[in-house]
Amino acid sequence: MNEQGANTQRAAARVAVIGGTGMNQWPGLQVIAQHAAQTPYGAPSAPLLDGMLDATPAIFLARHGEGHKIPPHAINYRANLRALADAGVRSVIAIAAVGGIADWFAPGEIAIPYDLIDYTWGREHTYSDGSEGAPLDHVEFTQPYAPALRSVLLDTARASATRIAGQGVMAVTQGPRLESAAEVRRMQRDGADMIGMTGMPEAALARELGLNYACIAVSVNWAAGVKGLGNIHAEIEQSIENGMSKVRALLTAALPEIHSESV
Ligand code: HPA
């Protein structure tokens, strides 16, 4: 069968993975086609890689672009999410490297956050932007991460003995710099358990488009000042591969469920 024949017989991908720092590629995905998508908001960070994870179709998008060059505040989140929706995706799993604040979230551990606090500014953060033809939608965001999708991740982690350190609240900062110790203390008082730079507006845009969205957060360092004045970059180097191997194991276990249940 030629490649086109194989493609037409293959079920369309319903699940996409957005990979970030530490996961700019997805080695387990057998890529069948690449799409250089275009949207009314411009091009996504990278071509959509359409492939198979074992027997499950899936799409991968490198959030920071090929070669990991786009900083968190300059990512075209609107184009990324719109390109995935246009490709027929229903569920998005976002992979995010974060700094751990909570005691339970040591470097090398993974978590499934259940809520978030947005500290970002100046990003194109909505499709309801007042432009001609744009709807004015006040989307509900009480639970920013899709509960059913989170449940599949937590259940399959349990069934596949992939350790999840906890759930928790994600603080999303502007970056690209890391935080001061006082900023981290403030976020801790606000109720944050971890800090990343890309969780917003990604989660809100997914909600506006009606996509199921959940996050696998990987602690790659203790957030600034949480455990003294450690060397954050050295911590990241030491822990990132350990955390990402857990992410890959969880994706392998969870994707067939997510695809078949379309949660
Ligand atoms: N802060 C914000 N974002 C991050 C961190 C951090 O400590 N580590 C990885 N991403």
Short mmCIF file of C-alpha atoms and ligand atoms in Angstrom, two decimals:
data_model
loop_
_atom_site.label_atom_id
_atom_site.label_comp_id
_atom_site.label_asym_id
_atom_site.label_seq_id
_atom_site.Cartn_x
_atom_site.Cartn_y
_atom_site.Cartn_z
CA MET A 1 0.00 0.00 0.00
CA ASN A 2 1.39 3.41 -0.82
CA GLU A 3 1.70 6.04 1.89
CA GLN A 4 -1.45 7.82 0.80
CA GLY A 5 -3.46 4.56 0.95
CA ALA A 6 -2.15 3.89 4.43
CA ASN A 7 -3.11 7.41 5.47
CA THR A 8 -6.65 7.22 4.22
CA GLN A 9 -7.24 3.96 6.13
CA ARG A 10 -5.88 5.34 9.35
CA ALA A 11 -8.25 6.84 11.93
CA ALA A 12 -7.85 10.60 12.31
CA ALA A 13 -5.96 11.75 15.40
CA ARG A 14 -8.25 12.94 18.17
CA VAL A 15 -5.50 13.57 20.67
CA ALA A 16 -2.63 16.04 20.49
CA VAL A 17 0.39 16.44 22.71
CA ILE A 18 1.99 19.87 23.04
CA GLY A 19 5.57 19.32 24.13
CA GLY A 20 7.68 21.98 25.81
CA THR A 21 11.11 22.28 27.37
CA GLY A 22 12.57 18.79 27.68
CA MET A 23 10.11 17.40 25.16
CA ASN A 24 10.69 19.27 21.94
CA GLN A 25 10.35 15.95 20.14
CA TRP A 26 8.40 12.79 20.91
CA PRO A 27 10.65 9.83 20.16
CA GLY A 28 7.83 7.25 20.59
CA LEU A 29 5.67 8.81 17.88
CA GLN A 30 6.07 7.28 14.43
CA VAL A 31 5.52 10.33 12.25
CA ILE A 32 3.48 9.70 9.10
CA ALA A 33 2.89 13.24 7.85
CA GLN A 34 3.81 16.83 8.69
CA HIS A 35 1.41 19.74 8.19
CA ALA A 36 2.66 23.32 7.97
CA ALA A 37 -0.69 24.67 9.18
CA GLN A 38 -1.95 28.22 8.71
CA THR A 39 -4.69 29.88 10.77
CA PRO A 40 -6.34 33.33 10.83
CA TYR A 41 -3.89 34.07 13.70
CA GLY A 42 -0.79 33.02 11.76
CA ALA A 43 1.27 29.85 11.79
CA PRO A 44 1.69 27.58 14.82
CA SER A 45 5.07 27.22 16.49
CA ALA A 46 6.05 24.28 14.27
CA PRO A 47 4.53 21.87 11.73
CA LEU A 48 1.95 19.50 13.22
CA LEU A 49 3.47 16.02 13.32
CA ASP A 50 0.76 13.49 12.58
CA GLY A 51 1.69 9.95 13.55
CA MET A 52 1.09 6.79 15.51
CA LEU A 53 1.97 6.01 19.10
CA ASP A 54 1.92 2.22 18.78
CA ALA A 55 -1.65 1.70 17.46
CA THR A 56 -3.05 5.10 18.48
CA PRO A 57 -3.10 8.07 16.11
CA ALA A 58 -1.81 11.28 17.67
CA ILE A 59 -0.50 14.70 16.74
CA PHE A 60 2.56 16.36 18.26
CA LEU A 61 3.30 20.08 18.34
CA ALA A 62 6.58 21.52 19.61
CA ARG A 63 5.44 24.56 21.63
CA HIS A 64 8.76 26.40 21.43
CA GLY A 65 9.24 25.61 17.72
CA GLU A 66 11.80 23.51 15.93
CA GLY A 67 15.12 23.96 17.68
CA HIS A 68 13.36 25.26 20.83
CA LYS A 69 13.79 28.94 19.98
CA ILE A 70 10.47 30.66 20.79
CA PRO A 71 10.35 32.08 24.35
CA PRO A 72 7.16 31.58 26.42
CA HIS A 73 5.83 35.14 25.95
CA ALA A 74 6.37 35.05 22.15
CA ILE A 75 4.60 31.75 21.44
CA ASN A 76 1.61 32.15 19.14
CA TYR A 77 -0.77 30.28 21.45
CA ARG A 78 -3.82 31.26 19.41
CA ALA A 79 -2.38 29.76 16.22
CA ASN A 80 -1.22 26.64 18.08
CA LEU A 81 -4.62 25.80 19.55
CA ARG A 82 -6.56 26.80 16.45
CA ALA A 83 -4.33 24.64 14.22
CA LEU A 84 -4.96 21.64 16.48
CA ALA A 85 -8.72 22.25 16.49
CA ASP A 86 -8.71 22.63 12.70
CA ALA A 87 -6.88 19.28 12.44
CA GLY A 88 -9.84 17.61 14.19
CA VAL A 89 -8.23 17.19 17.60
CA ARG A 90 -10.63 16.87 20.58
CA SER A 91 -8.19 16.49 23.48
CA VAL A 92 -4.90 18.20 24.19
CA ILE A 93 -2.29 17.00 26.67
CA ALA A 94 0.12 19.81 27.50
CA ILE A 95 3.55 18.85 28.80
CA ALA A 96 5.08 21.57 30.99
CA ALA A 97 8.43 21.74 32.75
CA VAL A 98 7.88 23.60 36.02
CA GLY A 99 9.58 24.62 39.22
CA GLY A 100 8.25 22.83 42.29
CA ILE A 101 6.96 24.87 45.24
CA ALA A 102 5.08 22.20 47.23
CA ASP A 103 7.18 19.86 49.34
CA TRP A 104 5.76 16.86 47.52
CA PHE A 105 6.88 18.12 44.10
CA ALA A 106 10.62 17.43 43.97
CA PRO A 107 12.65 17.62 40.75
CA GLY A 108 12.09 14.54 38.58
CA GLU A 109 8.48 14.04 39.76
CA ILE A 110 5.35 14.57 37.66
CA ALA A 111 1.95 16.00 38.62
CA ILE A 112 -1.50 16.55 37.09
CA PRO A 113 -2.50 20.09 38.14
CA TYR A 114 -6.19 20.73 38.84
CA ASP A 115 -6.19 24.53 38.82
CA LEU A 116 -4.04 27.51 37.87
CA ILE A 117 -3.29 31.17 38.59
CA ASP A 118 -2.37 33.42 35.67
CA TYR A 119 0.41 35.96 36.31
CA THR A 120 1.20 36.52 32.62
CA TRP A 121 0.62 39.82 30.84
CA GLY A 122 0.58 41.22 27.32
CA ARG A 123 -0.03 37.91 25.57
CA GLU A 124 -2.69 37.43 22.89
CA HIS A 125 -4.91 35.50 25.24
CA THR A 126 -8.37 35.20 23.68
CA TYR A 127 -10.26 34.64 20.46
CA SER A 128 -12.92 37.01 21.83
CA ASP A 129 -10.74 39.97 20.94
CA GLY A 130 -13.39 42.36 19.65
CA SER A 131 -12.31 41.90 16.04
CA GLU A 132 -14.98 41.72 13.38
CA GLY A 133 -16.87 38.44 13.50
CA ALA A 134 -15.26 37.32 16.76
CA PRO A 135 -17.80 36.04 19.30
CA LEU A 136 -17.96 37.65 22.73
CA ASP A 137 -17.70 34.58 24.91
CA HIS A 138 -17.17 34.64 28.68
CA VAL A 139 -16.11 31.02 28.86
CA GLU A 140 -16.40 29.20 32.18
CA PHE A 141 -13.02 28.53 33.69
CA THR A 142 -13.87 27.32 37.20
CA GLN A 143 -11.99 24.10 36.41
CA PRO A 144 -9.37 25.10 33.83
CA TYR A 145 -8.29 21.50 33.22
CA ALA A 146 -10.87 19.03 31.84
CA PRO A 147 -11.90 16.80 34.77
CA ALA A 148 -12.60 13.69 32.63
CA LEU A 149 -9.26 13.97 30.85
CA ARG A 150 -7.45 14.42 34.16
CA SER A 151 -9.20 11.31 35.50
CA VAL A 152 -7.98 9.20 32.59
CA LEU A 153 -4.41 10.40 33.21
CA LEU A 154 -4.64 9.66 36.95
CA ASP A 155 -6.32 6.27 36.45
CA THR A 156 -3.91 5.07 33.78
CA ALA A 157 -0.95 6.25 35.86
CA ARG A 158 -2.24 4.13 38.75
CA ALA A 159 -2.87 1.11 36.50
CA SER A 160 0.55 1.36 34.83
CA ALA A 161 2.45 2.03 38.08
CA THR A 162 3.64 5.41 36.82
CA ARG A 163 4.22 7.53 39.89
CA ILE A 164 2.29 10.81 40.06
CA ALA A 165 3.56 12.95 42.93
CA GLY A 166 0.35 14.97 43.30
CA GLN A 167 -2.16 17.32 41.70
CA GLY A 168 -1.99 20.95 42.78
CA VAL A 169 -2.21 24.49 41.46
CA MET A 170 0.00 25.84 38.68
CA ALA A 171 1.22 29.46 38.74
CA VAL A 172 1.94 30.74 35.25
CA THR A 173 4.57 33.49 35.00
CA GLN A 174 5.70 35.65 32.13
CA GLY A 175 9.32 34.49 31.87
CA PRO A 176 11.67 33.98 30.26
CA ARG A 177 13.54 34.85 33.44
CA LEU A 178 13.06 32.71 36.51
CA GLU A 179 11.43 34.20 39.63
CA SER A 180 12.90 35.99 42.62
CA ALA A 181 12.57 34.21 45.97
CA ALA A 182 10.03 36.83 47.14
CA GLU A 183 7.91 36.28 44.04
CA VAL A 184 7.87 32.55 44.76
CA ARG A 185 6.87 33.17 48.41
CA ARG A 186 4.02 35.33 47.19
CA MET A 187 2.82 32.63 44.80
CA GLN A 188 3.08 30.09 47.60
CA ARG A 189 0.85 32.34 49.76
CA ASP A 190 -1.53 32.60 46.81
CA GLY A 191 -1.87 28.81 46.86
CA ALA A 192 0.44 27.73 44.03
CA ASP A 193 2.22 24.37 44.17
CA MET A 194 4.33 24.78 41.02
CA ILE A 195 5.40 27.47 38.55
CA GLY A 196 5.58 27.30 34.77
CA MET A 197 5.63 29.87 31.96
CA THR A 198 3.40 28.44 29.24
CA GLY A 199 0.20 27.20 30.88
CA MET A 200 -1.62 30.42 30.00
CA PRO A 201 -3.19 31.46 27.75
CA GLU A 202 -2.92 27.91 26.41
CA ALA A 203 -5.53 26.45 28.79
CA ALA A 204 -8.01 29.30 28.27
CA LEU A 205 -7.73 29.22 24.49
CA ALA A 206 -8.34 25.46 24.51
CA ARG A 207 -11.49 26.11 26.57
CA GLU A 208 -12.67 28.83 24.16
CA LEU A 209 -12.34 26.33 21.31
CA GLY A 210 -14.19 23.61 23.25
CA LEU A 211 -11.12 21.36 23.44
CA ASN A 212 -10.50 19.05 26.39
CA TYR A 213 -7.22 20.19 27.90
CA ALA A 214 -5.08 18.75 30.68
CA CYS A 215 -1.47 19.15 31.72
CA ILE A 216 1.28 16.80 32.79
CA ALA A 217 3.65 19.00 34.78
CA VAL A 218 7.23 17.89 35.30
CA SER A 219 9.14 19.38 38.22
CA VAL A 220 12.63 20.07 36.90
CA ASN A 221 13.87 22.24 39.79
CA TRP A 222 12.81 23.64 43.13
CA ALA A 223 11.35 27.10 42.50
CA ALA A 224 13.67 29.96 43.49
CA GLY A 225 14.43 30.06 47.20
CA VAL A 226 12.15 27.16 48.17
CA LYS A 227 15.06 24.98 49.28
CA GLY A 228 17.73 27.61 49.79
CA LEU A 229 19.89 29.10 47.09
CA GLY A 230 20.48 26.02 44.92
CA ASN A 231 21.82 26.10 41.39
CA ILE A 232 18.60 25.93 39.38
CA HIS A 233 20.21 25.20 36.02
CA ALA A 234 22.22 22.32 37.44
CA GLU A 235 19.04 20.92 39.02
CA ILE A 236 17.22 21.13 35.70
CA GLU A 237 20.01 19.29 33.91
CA GLN A 238 20.02 16.52 36.52
CA SER A 239 16.27 15.93 36.74
CA ILE A 240 14.72 16.67 33.37
CA GLU A 241 15.31 13.31 31.69
CA ASN A 242 14.01 11.39 34.70
CA GLY A 243 10.79 13.42 34.65
CA MET A 244 10.33 13.21 30.89
CA SER A 245 10.73 9.42 30.92
CA LYS A 246 7.73 9.31 33.30
CA VAL A 247 5.80 11.57 30.91
CA ARG A 248 6.50 9.25 27.99
CA ALA A 249 5.41 6.20 30.02
CA LEU A 250 2.18 7.92 31.03
CA LEU A 251 1.41 9.02 27.47
CA THR A 252 1.93 5.47 26.21
CA ALA A 253 -0.49 4.13 28.82
CA ALA A 254 -3.09 6.90 28.54
CA LEU A 255 -3.35 7.74 24.86
CA PRO A 256 -5.31 4.66 23.75
CA GLU A 257 -7.88 5.38 26.49
CA ILE A 258 -8.13 9.06 25.62
CA HIS A 259 -8.47 8.29 21.91
CA SER A 260 -11.13 5.64 22.40
CA GLU A 261 -13.15 7.51 25.02
CA SER A 262 -12.62 10.89 23.31
CA VAL A 263 -12.44 12.69 26.66
N1 HPA B 1 9.80 28.85 37.25
C1 HPA B 1 9.04 29.05 36.14
N2 HPA B 1 9.05 28.23 35.11
C2 HPA B 1 9.83 27.13 35.18
C3 HPA B 1 10.64 26.87 36.29
C4 HPA B 1 10.61 27.78 37.38
O1 HPA B 1 11.30 27.61 38.40
N3 HPA B 1 11.30 25.72 36.04
C5 HPA B 1 10.89 25.30 34.81
N4 HPA B 1 10.00 26.15 34.30
#
